Amino acid sequence: MNRPRSGPRRSEHGRGEHGSALVEVTWLGILLLVPMLWILLSVFEVQRGAFGVGAAARSAARAYALAPTDAEGARQAELVARRALADQGLEDAPLSVRITCTPYPADCHSGTSVITVRIASRVDLPLMPEVLGGQAPGFALDATHTVPIGQYQEVTGAAAD
């Protein structure tokens, strides 16, 4: 009469079947940890870029409003926008500065003009190689800031009531 065995089965080498939970947990941890780390680094990089672009828009609008002429204002706006991005560690980030004025688009420094500065840039996602040519994957960022011309300087030549 054969009695059923209790306990782990023994292989022909005499060892019982034991789980390999430590190995499985280690590999599973590595497989989950690497993508989560990449996601976390990417979020921080995009947030840093968003802070930089927002600060660049505010600084550029103020610099433009404080400049004596539109040409000097455009030059100063681009300089301070580049500096604001550099303060966030984005020295090499592409930068686009677009300035519009209402209701006097030809002369932003007159009367009751309202200056709108739009800054556009891009941050590259970390640890991502260029796939099939082109540039590395990135995230486009932009910010807009609006300033009335009289907020930072006295408006001269305005009609007195």
mmCIF file with all atom_site columns, N, CA, C and O in Angstrom, residues 58-89:
data_model
loop_
_atom_site.group_PDB
_atom_site.id
_atom_site.type_symbol
_atom_site.label_atom_id
_atom_site.label_alt_id
_atom_site.label_comp_id
_atom_site.label_asym_id
_atom_site.label_entity_id
_atom_site.label_seq_id
_atom_site.pdbx_PDB_ins_code
_atom_site.Cartn_x
_atom_site.Cartn_y
_atom_site.Cartn_z
_atom_site.occupancy
_atom_site.B_iso_or_equiv
_atom_site.pdbx_formal_charge
_atom_site.auth_seq_id
_atom_site.auth_comp_id
_atom_site.auth_asym_id
_atom_site.auth_atom_id
_atom_site.pdbx_PDB_model_num
ATOM 1   N N  . ARG A 1 58 ? 7.463  86.905  -16.968 1.00 0.00 ? 58 ARG A N  1
ATOM 2   C CA . ARG A 1 58 ? 7.287  88.047  -16.052 1.00 0.00 ? 58 ARG A CA 1
ATOM 3   C C  . ARG A 1 58 ? 8.449  89.034  -16.163 1.00 0.00 ? 58 ARG A C  1
ATOM 4   O O  . ARG A 1 58 ? 8.256  90.245  -16.256 1.00 0.00 ? 58 ARG A O  1
ATOM 5   N N  . SER A 1 59 ? 9.655  88.518  -16.172 1.00 0.00 ? 59 SER A N  1
ATOM 6   C CA . SER A 1 59 ? 10.840 89.381  -16.236 1.00 0.00 ? 59 SER A CA 1
ATOM 7   C C  . SER A 1 59 ? 10.925 90.115  -17.572 1.00 0.00 ? 59 SER A C  1
ATOM 8   O O  . SER A 1 59 ? 11.270 91.301  -17.614 1.00 0.00 ? 59 SER A O  1
ATOM 9   N N  . ALA A 1 60 ? 10.617 89.422  -18.656 1.00 0.00 ? 60 ALA A N  1
ATOM 10  C CA . ALA A 1 60 ? 10.693 90.042  -19.982 1.00 0.00 ? 60 ALA A CA 1
ATOM 11  C C  . ALA A 1 60 ? 9.651  91.141  -20.129 1.00 0.00 ? 60 ALA A C  1
ATOM 12  O O  . ALA A 1 60 ? 9.939  92.206  -20.695 1.00 0.00 ? 60 ALA A O  1
ATOM 13  N N  . ALA A 1 61 ? 8.455  90.924  -19.617 1.00 0.00 ? 61 ALA A N  1
ATOM 14  C CA . ALA A 1 61 ? 7.417  91.952  -19.705 1.00 0.00 ? 61 ALA A CA 1
ATOM 15  C C  . ALA A 1 61 ? 7.819  93.190  -18.912 1.00 0.00 ? 61 ALA A C  1
ATOM 16  O O  . ALA A 1 61 ? 7.649  94.325  -19.372 1.00 0.00 ? 61 ALA A O  1
ATOM 17  N N  . ARG A 1 62 ? 8.360  92.982  -17.747 1.00 0.00 ? 62 ARG A N  1
ATOM 18  C CA . ARG A 1 62 ? 8.794  94.125  -16.925 1.00 0.00 ? 62 ARG A CA 1
ATOM 19  C C  . ARG A 1 62 ? 9.954  94.865  -17.584 1.00 0.00 ? 62 ARG A C  1
ATOM 20  O O  . ARG A 1 62 ? 9.972  96.092  -17.634 1.00 0.00 ? 62 ARG A O  1
ATOM 21  N N  . ALA A 1 63 ? 10.922 94.127  -18.124 1.00 0.00 ? 63 ALA A N  1
ATOM 22  C CA . ALA A 1 63 ? 12.065 94.768  -18.790 1.00 0.00 ? 63 ALA A CA 1
ATOM 23  C C  . ALA A 1 63 ? 11.607 95.558  -20.013 1.00 0.00 ? 63 ALA A C  1
ATOM 24  O O  . ALA A 1 63 ? 12.101 96.661  -20.266 1.00 0.00 ? 63 ALA A O  1
ATOM 25  N N  . TYR A 1 64 ? 10.671 95.018  -20.757 1.00 0.00 ? 64 TYR A N  1
ATOM 26  C CA . TYR A 1 64 ? 10.165 95.718  -21.932 1.00 0.00 ? 64 TYR A CA 1
ATOM 27  C C  . TYR A 1 64 ? 9.460  97.005  -21.520 1.00 0.00 ? 64 TYR A C  1
ATOM 28  O O  . TYR A 1 64 ? 9.638  98.057  -22.143 1.00 0.00 ? 64 TYR A O  1
ATOM 29  N N  . ALA A 1 65 ? 8.657  96.939  -20.472 1.00 0.00 ? 65 ALA A N  1
ATOM 30  C CA . ALA A 1 65 ? 7.927  98.125  -20.014 1.00 0.00 ? 65 ALA A CA 1
ATOM 31  C C  . ALA A 1 65 ? 8.869  99.198  -19.492 1.00 0.00 ? 65 ALA A C  1
ATOM 32  O O  . ALA A 1 65 ? 8.602  100.393 -19.650 1.00 0.00 ? 65 ALA A O  1
ATOM 33  N N  . LEU A 1 66 ? 9.968  98.822  -18.886 1.00 0.00 ? 66 LEU A N  1
ATOM 34  C CA . LEU A 1 66 ? 10.908 99.795  -18.324 1.00 0.00 ? 66 LEU A CA 1
ATOM 35  C C  . LEU A 1 66 ? 11.857 100.390 -19.354 1.00 0.00 ? 66 LEU A C  1
ATOM 36  O O  . LEU A 1 66 ? 12.494 101.410 -19.094 1.00 0.00 ? 66 LEU A O  1
ATOM 37  N N  . ALA A 1 67 ? 11.972 99.783  -20.518 1.00 0.00 ? 67 ALA A N  1
ATOM 38  C CA . ALA A 1 67 ? 12.886 100.283 -21.549 1.00 0.00 ? 67 ALA A CA 1
ATOM 39  C C  . ALA A 1 67 ? 12.360 101.584 -22.143 1.00 0.00 ? 67 ALA A C  1
ATOM 40  O O  . ALA A 1 67 ? 11.152 101.814 -22.196 1.00 0.00 ? 67 ALA A O  1
ATOM 41  N N  . PRO A 1 68 ? 13.264 102.440 -22.602 1.00 0.00 ? 68 PRO A N  1
ATOM 42  C CA . PRO A 1 68 ? 12.823 103.728 -23.152 1.00 0.00 ? 68 PRO A CA 1
ATOM 43  C C  . PRO A 1 68 ? 12.166 103.632 -24.531 1.00 0.00 ? 68 PRO A C  1
ATOM 44  O O  . PRO A 1 68 ? 11.336 104.450 -24.879 1.00 0.00 ? 68 PRO A O  1
ATOM 45  N N  . THR A 1 69 ? 12.549 102.624 -25.326 1.00 0.00 ? 69 THR A N  1
ATOM 46  C CA . THR A 1 69 ? 11.990 102.474 -26.677 1.00 0.00 ? 69 THR A CA 1
ATOM 47  C C  . THR A 1 69 ? 11.584 101.026 -26.910 1.00 0.00 ? 69 THR A C  1
ATOM 48  O O  . THR A 1 69 ? 11.998 100.119 -26.176 1.00 0.00 ? 69 THR A O  1
ATOM 49  N N  . ASP A 1 70 ? 10.812 100.828 -27.974 1.00 0.00 ? 70 ASP A N  1
ATOM 50  C CA . ASP A 1 70 ? 10.390 99.465  -28.308 1.00 0.00 ? 70 ASP A CA 1
ATOM 51  C C  . ASP A 1 70 ? 11.571 98.585  -28.711 1.00 0.00 ? 70 ASP A C  1
ATOM 52  O O  . ASP A 1 70 ? 11.644 97.417  -28.339 1.00 0.00 ? 70 ASP A O  1
ATOM 53  N N  . ALA A 1 71 ? 12.504 99.131  -29.481 1.00 0.00 ? 71 ALA A N  1
ATOM 54  C CA . ALA A 1 71 ? 13.666 98.345  -29.924 1.00 0.00 ? 71 ALA A CA 1
ATOM 55  C C  . ALA A 1 71 ? 14.526 97.932  -28.727 1.00 0.00 ? 71 ALA A C  1
ATOM 56  O O  . ALA A 1 71 ? 14.952 96.772  -28.627 1.00 0.00 ? 71 ALA A O  1
ATOM 57  N N  . GLU A 1 72 ? 14.783 98.888  -27.835 1.00 0.00 ? 72 GLU A N  1
ATOM 58  C CA . GLU A 1 72 ? 15.569 98.564  -26.638 1.00 0.00 ? 72 GLU A CA 1
ATOM 59  C C  . GLU A 1 72 ? 14.790 97.596  -25.746 1.00 0.00 ? 72 GLU A C  1
ATOM 60  O O  . GLU A 1 72 ? 15.367 96.703  -25.117 1.00 0.00 ? 72 GLU A O  1
ATOM 61  N N  . GLY A 1 73 ? 13.489 97.768  -25.685 1.00 0.00 ? 73 GLY A N  1
ATOM 62  C CA . GLY A 1 73 ? 12.652 96.871  -24.888 1.00 0.00 ? 73 GLY A CA 1
ATOM 63  C C  . GLY A 1 73 ? 12.723 95.438  -25.386 1.00 0.00 ? 73 GLY A C  1
ATOM 64  O O  . GLY A 1 73 ? 12.818 94.498  -24.590 1.00 0.00 ? 73 GLY A O  1
ATOM 65  N N  . ALA A 1 74 ? 12.684 95.254  -26.705 1.00 0.00 ? 74 ALA A N  1
ATOM 66  C CA . ALA A 1 74 ? 12.768 93.901  -27.267 1.00 0.00 ? 74 ALA A CA 1
ATOM 67  C C  . ALA A 1 74 ? 14.125 93.265  -26.937 1.00 0.00 ? 74 ALA A C  1
ATOM 68  O O  . ALA A 1 74 ? 14.200 92.074  -26.599 1.00 0.00 ? 74 ALA A O  1
ATOM 69  N N  . ARG A 1 75 ? 15.180 94.067  -27.031 1.00 0.00 ? 75 ARG A N  1
ATOM 70  C CA . ARG A 1 75 ? 16.522 93.545  -26.716 1.00 0.00 ? 75 ARG A CA 1
ATOM 71  C C  . ARG A 1 75 ? 16.631 93.171  -25.243 1.00 0.00 ? 75 ARG A C  1
ATOM 72  O O  . ARG A 1 75 ? 17.115 92.097  -24.887 1.00 0.00 ? 75 ARG A O  1
ATOM 73  N N  . GLN A 1 76 ? 16.146 94.049  -24.363 1.00 0.00 ? 76 GLN A N  1
ATOM 74  C CA . GLN A 1 76 ? 16.192 93.783  -22.927 1.00 0.00 ? 76 GLN A CA 1
ATOM 75  C C  . GLN A 1 76 ? 15.309 92.596  -22.545 1.00 0.00 ? 76 GLN A C  1
ATOM 76  O O  . GLN A 1 76 ? 15.681 91.796  -21.690 1.00 0.00 ? 76 GLN A O  1
ATOM 77  N N  . ALA A 1 77 ? 14.159 92.484  -23.180 1.00 0.00 ? 77 ALA A N  1
ATOM 78  C CA . ALA A 1 77 ? 13.243 91.374  -22.876 1.00 0.00 ? 77 ALA A CA 1
ATOM 79  C C  . ALA A 1 77 ? 13.907 90.035  -23.177 1.00 0.00 ? 77 ALA A C  1
ATOM 80  O O  . ALA A 1 77 ? 13.808 89.090  -22.385 1.00 0.00 ? 77 ALA A O  1
ATOM 81  N N  . GLU A 1 78 ? 14.578 89.950  -24.311 1.00 0.00 ? 78 GLU A N  1
ATOM 82  C CA . GLU A 1 78 ? 15.238 88.684  -24.647 1.00 0.00 ? 78 GLU A CA 1
ATOM 83  C C  . GLU A 1 78 ? 16.397 88.382  -23.698 1.00 0.00 ? 78 GLU A C  1
ATOM 84  O O  . GLU A 1 78 ? 16.587 87.226  -23.286 1.00 0.00 ? 78 GLU A O  1
ATOM 85  N N  . LEU A 1 79 ? 17.157 89.408  -23.317 1.00 0.00 ? 79 LEU A N  1
ATOM 86  C CA . LEU A 1 79 ? 18.270 89.198  -22.383 1.00 0.00 ? 79 LEU A CA 1
ATOM 87  C C  . LEU A 1 79 ? 17.787 88.683  -21.026 1.00 0.00 ? 79 LEU A C  1
ATOM 88  O O  . LEU A 1 79 ? 18.343 87.723  -20.486 1.00 0.00 ? 79 LEU A O  1
ATOM 89  N N  . VAL A 1 80 ? 16.770 89.325  -20.471 1.00 0.00 ? 80 VAL A N  1
ATOM 90  C CA . VAL A 1 80 ? 16.318 88.893  -19.141 1.00 0.00 ? 80 VAL A CA 1
ATOM 91  C C  . VAL A 1 80 ? 15.577 87.567  -19.210 1.00 0.00 ? 80 VAL A C  1
ATOM 92  O O  . VAL A 1 80 ? 15.625 86.789  -18.251 1.00 0.00 ? 80 VAL A O  1
ATOM 93  N N  . ALA A 1 81 ? 14.927 87.270  -20.325 1.00 0.00 ? 81 ALA A N  1
ATOM 94  C CA . ALA A 1 81 ? 14.277 85.962  -20.472 1.00 0.00 ? 81 ALA A CA 1
ATOM 95  C C  . ALA A 1 81 ? 15.336 84.859  -20.487 1.00 0.00 ? 81 ALA A C  1
ATOM 96  O O  . ALA A 1 81 ? 15.176 83.816  -19.837 1.00 0.00 ? 81 ALA A O  1
ATOM 97  N N  . ARG A 1 82 ? 16.418 85.088  -21.215 1.00 0.00 ? 82 ARG A N  1
ATOM 98  C CA . ARG A 1 82 ? 17.515 84.102  -21.262 1.00 0.00 ? 82 ARG A CA 1
ATOM 99  C C  . ARG A 1 82 ? 18.115 83.927  -19.870 1.00 0.00 ? 82 ARG A C  1
ATOM 100 O O  . ARG A 1 82 ? 18.413 82.823  -19.437 1.00 0.00 ? 82 ARG A O  1
ATOM 101 N N  . ARG A 1 83 ? 18.269 85.021  -19.130 1.00 0.00 ? 83 ARG A N  1
ATOM 102 C CA . ARG A 1 83 ? 18.830 84.957  -17.779 1.00 0.00 ? 83 ARG A CA 1
ATOM 103 C C  . ARG A 1 83 ? 17.894 84.196  -16.830 1.00 0.00 ? 83 ARG A C  1
ATOM 104 O O  . ARG A 1 83 ? 18.351 83.424  -15.984 1.00 0.00 ? 83 ARG A O  1
ATOM 105 N N  . ALA A 1 84 ? 16.592 84.411  -16.964 1.00 0.00 ? 84 ALA A N  1
ATOM 106 C CA . ALA A 1 84 ? 15.627 83.703  -16.111 1.00 0.00 ? 84 ALA A CA 1
ATOM 107 C C  . ALA A 1 84 ? 15.661 82.202  -16.373 1.00 0.00 ? 84 ALA A C  1
ATOM 108 O O  . ALA A 1 84 ? 15.572 81.401  -15.437 1.00 0.00 ? 84 ALA A O  1
ATOM 109 N N  . LEU A 1 85 ? 15.802 81.813  -17.633 1.00 0.00 ? 85 LEU A N  1
ATOM 110 C CA . LEU A 1 85 ? 15.931 80.381  -17.937 1.00 0.00 ? 85 LEU A CA 1
ATOM 111 C C  . LEU A 1 85 ? 17.243 79.828  -17.390 1.00 0.00 ? 85 LEU A C  1
ATOM 112 O O  . LEU A 1 85 ? 17.282 78.707  -16.866 1.00 0.00 ? 85 LEU A O  1
ATOM 113 N N  . ALA A 1 86 ? 18.307 80.606  -17.489 1.00 0.00 ? 86 ALA A N  1
ATOM 114 C CA . ALA A 1 86 ? 19.605 80.161  -16.971 1.00 0.00 ? 86 ALA A CA 1
ATOM 115 C C  . ALA A 1 86 ? 19.557 79.992  -15.457 1.00 0.00 ? 86 ALA A C  1
ATOM 116 O O  . ALA A 1 86 ? 20.210 79.090  -14.912 1.00 0.00 ? 86 ALA A O  1
ATOM 117 N N  . ASP A 1 87 ? 18.777 80.819  -14.770 1.00 0.00 ? 87 ASP A N  1
ATOM 118 C CA . ASP A 1 87 ? 18.645 80.684  -13.316 1.00 0.00 ? 87 ASP A CA 1
ATOM 119 C C  . ASP A 1 87 ? 18.023 79.342  -12.927 1.00 0.00 ? 87 ASP A C  1
ATOM 120 O O  . ASP A 1 87 ? 18.246 78.848  -11.827 1.00 0.00 ? 87 ASP A O  1
ATOM 121 N N  . GLN A 1 88 ? 17.251 78.759  -13.809 1.00 0.00 ? 88 GLN A N  1
ATOM 122 C CA . GLN A 1 88 ? 16.645 77.447  -13.554 1.00 0.00 ? 88 GLN A CA 1
ATOM 123 C C  . GLN A 1 88 ? 17.486 76.306  -14.132 1.00 0.00 ? 88 GLN A C  1
ATOM 124 O O  . GLN A 1 88 ? 17.045 75.167  -14.160 1.00 0.00 ? 88 GLN A O  1
ATOM 125 N N  . GLY A 1 89 ? 18.671 76.624  -14.631 1.00 0.00 ? 89 GLY A N  1
ATOM 126 C CA . GLY A 1 89 ? 19.545 75.591  -15.175 1.00 0.00 ? 89 GLY A CA 1
ATOM 127 C C  . GLY A 1 89 ? 19.229 75.235  -16.614 1.00 0.00 ? 89 GLY A C  1
ATOM 128 O O  . GLY A 1 89 ? 19.608 74.170  -17.092 1.00 0.00 ? 89 GLY A O  1
#
